[in-house]
């Protein structure tokens, strides 16, 4: 202890009473004198020697003849174990036992496993270094004979000690003390058996055992509860997570400004069973029920299950199997949507988006897709129908049926119920009717005040057509499309007026 | 004690052909022991007691907030759609970043044989560990149901019947941060054992002696032990060096591997690592300079130490500035609309104030360290370092919050607003940090005595051989 540093005790304590002598130790004050002594002791042939220093003294291992440590090899093995454990763990967990598909990568995707493999390599190697070092050093070791001498406390402060163990074959107490004396050491002492005073008091062991025993109890309780069943109700730590405070009908709440716990429907909500089935199928469902109750029921149920009306209805309407059913279906004959100019414009827009690619802007059946198909001579191509065909006119092909065709598709044509809202489908129906009419309408149907304007437009279009035709042949095709659009435009606006009139 | 340089203690002058001394005055081995041990042995100073009480109170408040959060749910934070990573993640990245300096000083400077690290590494390592403790708290409570955080571990679960997903950077992060915490702790503790033995041997009180005796594992200073110990220390340093780089790299993957504009960039790993070192050193200086003068450690933690650290701050601060510039360049050069928007939005959007605070603190303020006067005047260093710490917190805020608050879907954009719990937890985490640090100052050897003595031995040896030559 630090007190001892003051008393300049230079006597050679050779007597050690009846206690067992472990060896002899000499104190030095500088690194150089210690190193000198170490070399001399080694050269004198002593082997069981050791030096104690407050900091690592470089070169002392050579001076004492200490062999290098095997620690790096232990660490290498630990590190490799870490890599292997990490890779095996990840491959087993994510590719074999519970395969995850992530970003379409292979199950065993090494790059993604590298970070964890790296971390575990370092972790295991570090554990190897840390624990390996202590184990090789034989620490922790709380009772050490050298600690019996209070003077030895200064080894962790500023003093250097050289020690020769009694087990050394050349050891002889008097000889060693003489040798140390020659080195100019001012303090030489025999190291004797630890006296019990500094030992850990006996009751501490009991305390430790008690603490260890008590600390296992919660773990054991937890484990027991894990594997046994209980008829007691579950213990609720977070009550409101297990029982969220839900409200009953007609109760009030502070959460909303209107204090009603029951919330009104979001605008546009359709309650179950409240679908306007006629509107959504194009079929007069009451009439249907009396003809074919089973089919009517199925159609309604399909709407309620939020299935697109098309799903099975398209099979239903496939003509080769159910021609008779199609014929008897009580289609709606009137468009349930108000046919106004607005509706027609909406229909025109939707038709332009969804139908014109195949059927052409004027419904003539020669849209871009069709033209392309013709050009590449696509073998399986079925040309889209000409919508002006008499077989598609309202008298033989009711509005409801046209609606159903748009919704569910027909033969080669796909259904559009998933893309187009029911209202817009009805708007398209109205617009298709307008298109049909426009194709074989006589000029007399046009109101007098519009006649002038139409004629002027027609003249303009014809002039433009002529100009286009004069141009190069290469551009002819696209010019045709443009005029196509123009004429149909002119004609439809004219018909729109008609219809709304 | 004043913050001025004590007479004769300026070791920043370079003399050609000589190594500047790192231990000053006519210091002996015993003086080193005395200087360091008195910090823990004498009665605590008033400043310490007051500081500790305040920190401890703040820590208690942190605990209360965490309990409130667990009881009430994560809604008590300001995290709302679309900013689901609010302050908790900002604080996490901030603290992990601070936790980088300690291991960097201990490991990388050790491998480069930079001897000036010896007197600062212990406190810096302690700081690392306490910062990692603060950092680890946040993701722990951020998982929502914190009592189930152990689901992150790959253990055979009877409830889940499934394993964690190892291709997620968030899981890499769990491994990286916990490995980093563990290895730093081992490194710190191992480095402390010989010094704890000094404490043991100086204790007069039986219980104190027993406590330090247990902690020092019966260390006797045997040369055989020292030999293995030094080998182990070098090995741990060699492991900790790449580890420290990997940790913030992986933290940056949390962001960079996602698709969010402003996050999805390959510059993130080096940019984050530079930022981490930058903030870590700033924190070390912020703590070390007051501690040095209050605890009377001027002879061991010299002006030269601070000068060196300021140079590192200057270098990493410039790197961070370069990264900010590069991000903007790539956003323009890449011509991805969302990326371009993300960066314009950072600088000129609703969070412009955060962005420019960050730039001022992180890019402009460290440039003052070009001037030697600023690098050697303690109070100026502390001031600049505090700015750097503020700036680095804002950097994480800017990255996390601006990107999330306005990503691909404009209809979902929203402005993030922190709640009082967010504020309390940020401040509370500082309470935890300072409580731990102040306890450490009182109970543990805050300077690595053994290594400092070895540096002194070398210094004496050089002085001797020089004397012989002349």
PDB file of C-alpha atoms in Angstrom, chain A residues 261-401:
ATOM      1  CA  UNK A 261     -69.978   6.521 -31.800  1.00  0.00           C
ATOM      2  CA  UNK A 262     -71.625   5.052 -34.914  1.00  0.00           C
ATOM      3  CA  UNK A 263     -70.082   6.653 -37.930  1.00  0.00           C
ATOM      4  CA  UNK A 264     -72.171   7.607 -40.986  1.00  0.00           C
ATOM      5  CA  UNK A 265     -71.238   5.916 -44.245  1.00  0.00           C
ATOM      6  CA  UNK A 266     -68.440   7.379 -46.277  1.00  0.00           C
ATOM      7  CA  UNK A 267     -70.052   9.114 -49.287  1.00  0.00           C
ATOM      8  CA  UNK A 268     -70.486   6.644 -52.132  1.00  0.00           C
ATOM      9  CA  UNK A 269     -70.653   3.596 -49.887  1.00  0.00           C
ATOM     10  CA  UNK A 270     -72.949   0.842 -51.138  1.00  0.00           C
ATOM     11  CA  UNK A 271     -74.258  -1.399 -48.402  1.00  0.00           C
ATOM     12  CA  UNK A 272     -74.351  -5.137 -48.894  1.00  0.00           C
ATOM     13  CA  UNK A 273     -77.415  -6.288 -50.789  1.00  0.00           C
ATOM     14  CA  UNK A 274     -78.175  -2.711 -51.803  1.00  0.00           C
ATOM     15  CA  UNK A 275     -76.643  -2.838 -55.254  1.00  0.00           C
ATOM     16  CA  UNK A 276     -78.694  -1.503 -58.062  1.00  0.00           C
ATOM     17  CA  UNK A 277     -78.508  -4.857 -59.801  1.00  0.00           C
ATOM     18  CA  UNK A 278     -80.233  -3.758 -62.985  1.00  0.00           C
ATOM     19  CA  UNK A 279     -77.880  -0.883 -63.329  1.00  0.00           C
ATOM     20  CA  UNK A 280     -74.840  -3.061 -62.766  1.00  0.00           C
ATOM     21  CA  UNK A 281     -75.811  -5.996 -64.990  1.00  0.00           C
ATOM     22  CA  UNK A 282     -77.907  -4.491 -67.746  1.00  0.00           C
ATOM     23  CA  UNK A 283     -80.547  -7.142 -67.013  1.00  0.00           C
ATOM     24  CA  UNK A 284     -84.077  -6.643 -65.697  1.00  0.00           C
ATOM     25  CA  UNK A 285     -83.604  -8.796 -62.629  1.00  0.00           C
ATOM     26  CA  UNK A 286     -87.274  -9.069 -61.655  1.00  0.00           C
ATOM     27  CA  UNK A 287     -88.146 -10.443 -65.053  1.00  0.00           C
ATOM     28  CA  UNK A 288     -85.090 -12.628 -64.889  1.00  0.00           C
ATOM     29  CA  UNK A 289     -86.155 -14.092 -61.553  1.00  0.00           C
ATOM     30  CA  UNK A 290     -89.396 -15.306 -63.047  1.00  0.00           C
ATOM     31  CA  UNK A 291     -87.681 -16.884 -66.064  1.00  0.00           C
ATOM     32  CA  UNK A 292     -84.588 -18.358 -64.443  1.00  0.00           C
ATOM     33  CA  UNK A 293     -84.571 -17.868 -60.647  1.00  0.00           C
ATOM     34  CA  UNK A 294     -81.335 -19.743 -60.069  1.00  0.00           C
ATOM     35  CA  UNK A 295     -79.359 -17.612 -62.494  1.00  0.00           C
ATOM     36  CA  UNK A 296     -80.841 -14.383 -61.158  1.00  0.00           C
ATOM     37  CA  UNK A 297     -79.883 -15.346 -57.630  1.00  0.00           C
ATOM     38  CA  UNK A 298     -76.366 -16.163 -58.686  1.00  0.00           C
ATOM     39  CA  UNK A 299     -75.933 -12.850 -60.473  1.00  0.00           C
ATOM     40  CA  UNK A 300     -77.050 -10.930 -57.390  1.00  0.00           C
ATOM     41  CA  UNK A 301     -74.817 -12.943 -55.115  1.00  0.00           C
ATOM     42  CA  UNK A 302     -71.871 -12.283 -57.378  1.00  0.00           C
ATOM     43  CA  UNK A 303     -72.391  -8.559 -57.082  1.00  0.00           C
ATOM     44  CA  UNK A 304     -72.526  -8.798 -53.307  1.00  0.00           C
ATOM     45  CA  UNK A 305     -69.313 -10.752 -53.157  1.00  0.00           C
ATOM     46  CA  UNK A 306     -67.634  -7.824 -54.845  1.00  0.00           C
ATOM     47  CA  UNK A 307     -66.706  -9.974 -57.771  1.00  0.00           C
ATOM     48  CA  UNK A 308     -66.449  -8.237 -61.056  1.00  0.00           C
ATOM     49  CA  UNK A 309     -69.738  -8.991 -62.767  1.00  0.00           C
ATOM     50  CA  UNK A 310     -67.755 -10.421 -65.597  1.00  0.00           C
ATOM     51  CA  UNK A 311     -66.067 -13.274 -63.769  1.00  0.00           C
ATOM     52  CA  UNK A 312     -68.433 -16.078 -64.565  1.00  0.00           C
ATOM     53  CA  UNK A 313     -71.033 -14.162 -66.479  1.00  0.00           C
ATOM     54  CA  UNK A 314     -68.730 -14.016 -69.467  1.00  0.00           C
ATOM     55  CA  UNK A 315     -68.707 -17.799 -69.626  1.00  0.00           C
ATOM     56  CA  UNK A 316     -72.426 -17.658 -69.209  1.00  0.00           C
ATOM     57  CA  UNK A 317     -72.797 -15.472 -72.228  1.00  0.00           C
ATOM     58  CA  UNK A 318     -70.522 -17.514 -74.427  1.00  0.00           C
ATOM     59  CA  UNK A 319     -72.850 -18.120 -77.365  1.00  0.00           C
ATOM     60  CA  UNK A 320     -71.788 -21.634 -78.344  1.00  0.00           C
ATOM     61  CA  UNK A 321     -72.969 -23.079 -75.007  1.00  0.00           C
ATOM     62  CA  UNK A 322     -75.820 -20.849 -73.934  1.00  0.00           C
ATOM     63  CA  UNK A 323     -77.267 -19.376 -77.073  1.00  0.00           C
ATOM     64  CA  UNK A 324     -80.818 -20.009 -75.869  1.00  0.00           C
ATOM     65  CA  UNK A 325     -80.145 -18.349 -72.510  1.00  0.00           C
ATOM     66  CA  UNK A 326     -78.782 -15.272 -74.257  1.00  0.00           C
ATOM     67  CA  UNK A 327     -81.861 -15.027 -76.380  1.00  0.00           C
ATOM     68  CA  UNK A 328     -84.265 -15.207 -73.505  1.00  0.00           C
ATOM     69  CA  UNK A 329     -82.363 -12.850 -71.207  1.00  0.00           C
ATOM     70  CA  UNK A 330     -84.615  -9.883 -70.362  1.00  0.00           C
ATOM     71  CA  UNK A 331     -82.076  -7.144 -71.265  1.00  0.00           C
ATOM     72  CA  UNK A 332     -82.827  -3.594 -70.259  1.00  0.00           C
ATOM     73  CA  UNK A 333     -83.990  -1.770 -73.313  1.00  0.00           C
ATOM     74  CA  UNK A 334     -83.555   1.724 -71.956  1.00  0.00           C
ATOM     75  CA  UNK A 335     -80.343   3.342 -70.865  1.00  0.00           C
ATOM     76  CA  UNK A 336     -80.804   3.915 -67.090  1.00  0.00           C
ATOM     77  CA  UNK A 337     -78.463   6.923 -67.240  1.00  0.00           C
ATOM     78  CA  UNK A 338     -79.861  10.314 -68.211  1.00  0.00           C
ATOM     79  CA  UNK A 339     -78.793  10.807 -71.799  1.00  0.00           C
ATOM     80  CA  UNK A 340     -77.631  14.379 -71.881  1.00  0.00           C
ATOM     81  CA  UNK A 341     -74.925  16.157 -73.814  1.00  0.00           C
ATOM     82  CA  UNK A 342     -72.675  15.730 -70.808  1.00  0.00           C
ATOM     83  CA  UNK A 343     -73.231  11.978 -70.768  1.00  0.00           C
ATOM     84  CA  UNK A 344     -72.479  11.726 -74.450  1.00  0.00           C
ATOM     85  CA  UNK A 345     -69.291  13.715 -74.140  1.00  0.00           C
ATOM     86  CA  UNK A 346     -68.228  11.483 -71.259  1.00  0.00           C
ATOM     87  CA  UNK A 347     -69.117   8.454 -73.368  1.00  0.00           C
ATOM     88  CA  UNK A 348     -67.138   9.826 -76.252  1.00  0.00           C
ATOM     89  CA  UNK A 349     -64.108  10.348 -74.071  1.00  0.00           C
ATOM     90  CA  UNK A 350     -64.303   6.862 -72.565  1.00  0.00           C
ATOM     91  CA  UNK A 351     -64.910   5.319 -75.971  1.00  0.00           C
ATOM     92  CA  UNK A 352     -61.847   7.118 -77.267  1.00  0.00           C
ATOM     93  CA  UNK A 353     -59.778   5.731 -74.420  1.00  0.00           C
ATOM     94  CA  UNK A 354     -61.021   2.150 -74.267  1.00  0.00           C
ATOM     95  CA  UNK A 355     -62.709   1.158 -77.500  1.00  0.00           C
ATOM     96  CA  UNK A 356     -61.227   3.186 -80.322  1.00  0.00           C
ATOM     97  CA  UNK A 357     -57.920   1.325 -80.382  1.00  0.00           C
ATOM     98  CA  UNK A 358     -59.779  -1.672 -81.782  1.00  0.00           C
ATOM     99  CA  UNK A 359     -63.052  -0.422 -83.116  1.00  0.00           C
ATOM    100  CA  UNK A 360     -61.740   2.870 -84.524  1.00  0.00           C
ATOM    101  CA  UNK A 361     -62.784   6.345 -83.537  1.00  0.00           C
ATOM    102  CA  UNK A 362     -65.921   6.150 -85.625  1.00  0.00           C
ATOM    103  CA  UNK A 363     -66.757   2.594 -84.602  1.00  0.00           C
ATOM    104  CA  UNK A 364     -66.027   1.287 -88.074  1.00  0.00           C
ATOM    105  CA  UNK A 365     -63.936  -1.577 -86.711  1.00  0.00           C
ATOM    106  CA  UNK A 366     -60.644  -0.328 -88.135  1.00  0.00           C
ATOM    107  CA  UNK A 367     -58.719   0.911 -85.083  1.00  0.00           C
ATOM    108  CA  UNK A 368     -54.956   1.055 -84.805  1.00  0.00           C
ATOM    109  CA  UNK A 369     -54.702  -2.433 -83.339  1.00  0.00           C
ATOM    110  CA  UNK A 370     -56.702  -3.856 -86.183  1.00  0.00           C
ATOM    111  CA  UNK A 371     -54.591  -2.088 -88.776  1.00  0.00           C
ATOM    112  CA  UNK A 372     -51.427  -3.324 -87.226  1.00  0.00           C
ATOM    113  CA  UNK A 373     -52.845  -6.840 -87.093  1.00  0.00           C
ATOM    114  CA  UNK A 374     -53.743  -6.650 -90.778  1.00  0.00           C
ATOM    115  CA  UNK A 375     -50.333  -5.386 -91.695  1.00  0.00           C
ATOM    116  CA  UNK A 376     -48.414  -8.126 -89.920  1.00  0.00           C
ATOM    117  CA  UNK A 377     -50.994 -10.661 -91.128  1.00  0.00           C
ATOM    118  CA  UNK A 378     -51.623 -11.917 -87.611  1.00  0.00           C
ATOM    119  CA  UNK A 379     -53.052 -15.378 -88.173  1.00  0.00           C
ATOM    120  CA  UNK A 380     -55.280 -15.602 -85.092  1.00  0.00           C
ATOM    121  CA  UNK A 381     -56.673 -12.082 -85.367  1.00  0.00           C
ATOM    122  CA  UNK A 382     -60.431 -11.694 -85.369  1.00  0.00           C
ATOM    123  CA  UNK A 383     -61.303  -8.247 -86.668  1.00  0.00           C
ATOM    124  CA  UNK A 384     -63.350  -6.147 -84.236  1.00  0.00           C
ATOM    125  CA  UNK A 385     -66.981  -5.832 -85.152  1.00  0.00           C
ATOM    126  CA  UNK A 386     -68.255  -2.920 -87.151  1.00  0.00           C
ATOM    127  CA  UNK A 387     -70.412  -1.207 -84.556  1.00  0.00           C
ATOM    128  CA  UNK A 388     -72.729   0.258 -87.182  1.00  0.00           C
ATOM    129  CA  UNK A 389     -73.806  -3.175 -88.277  1.00  0.00           C
ATOM    130  CA  UNK A 390     -77.596  -3.525 -88.324  1.00  0.00           C
ATOM    131  CA  UNK A 391     -77.349  -6.575 -86.037  1.00  0.00           C
ATOM    132  CA  UNK A 392     -76.072  -4.301 -83.312  1.00  0.00           C
ATOM    133  CA  UNK A 393     -78.797  -1.696 -83.541  1.00  0.00           C
ATOM    134  CA  UNK A 394     -81.027  -1.073 -80.561  1.00  0.00           C
ATOM    135  CA  UNK A 395     -84.012  -2.973 -81.951  1.00  0.00           C
ATOM    136  CA  UNK A 396     -82.150  -6.304 -82.073  1.00  0.00           C
ATOM    137  CA  UNK A 397     -79.329  -5.593 -79.669  1.00  0.00           C
ATOM    138  CA  UNK A 398     -80.816  -3.911 -76.585  1.00  0.00           C
ATOM    139  CA  UNK A 399     -78.847  -1.380 -74.501  1.00  0.00           C
ATOM    140  CA  UNK A 400     -78.579  -3.851 -71.659  1.00  0.00           C
ATOM    141  CA  UNK A 401     -76.925  -6.374 -73.913  1.00  0.00           C
TER     142      UNK A 401
END
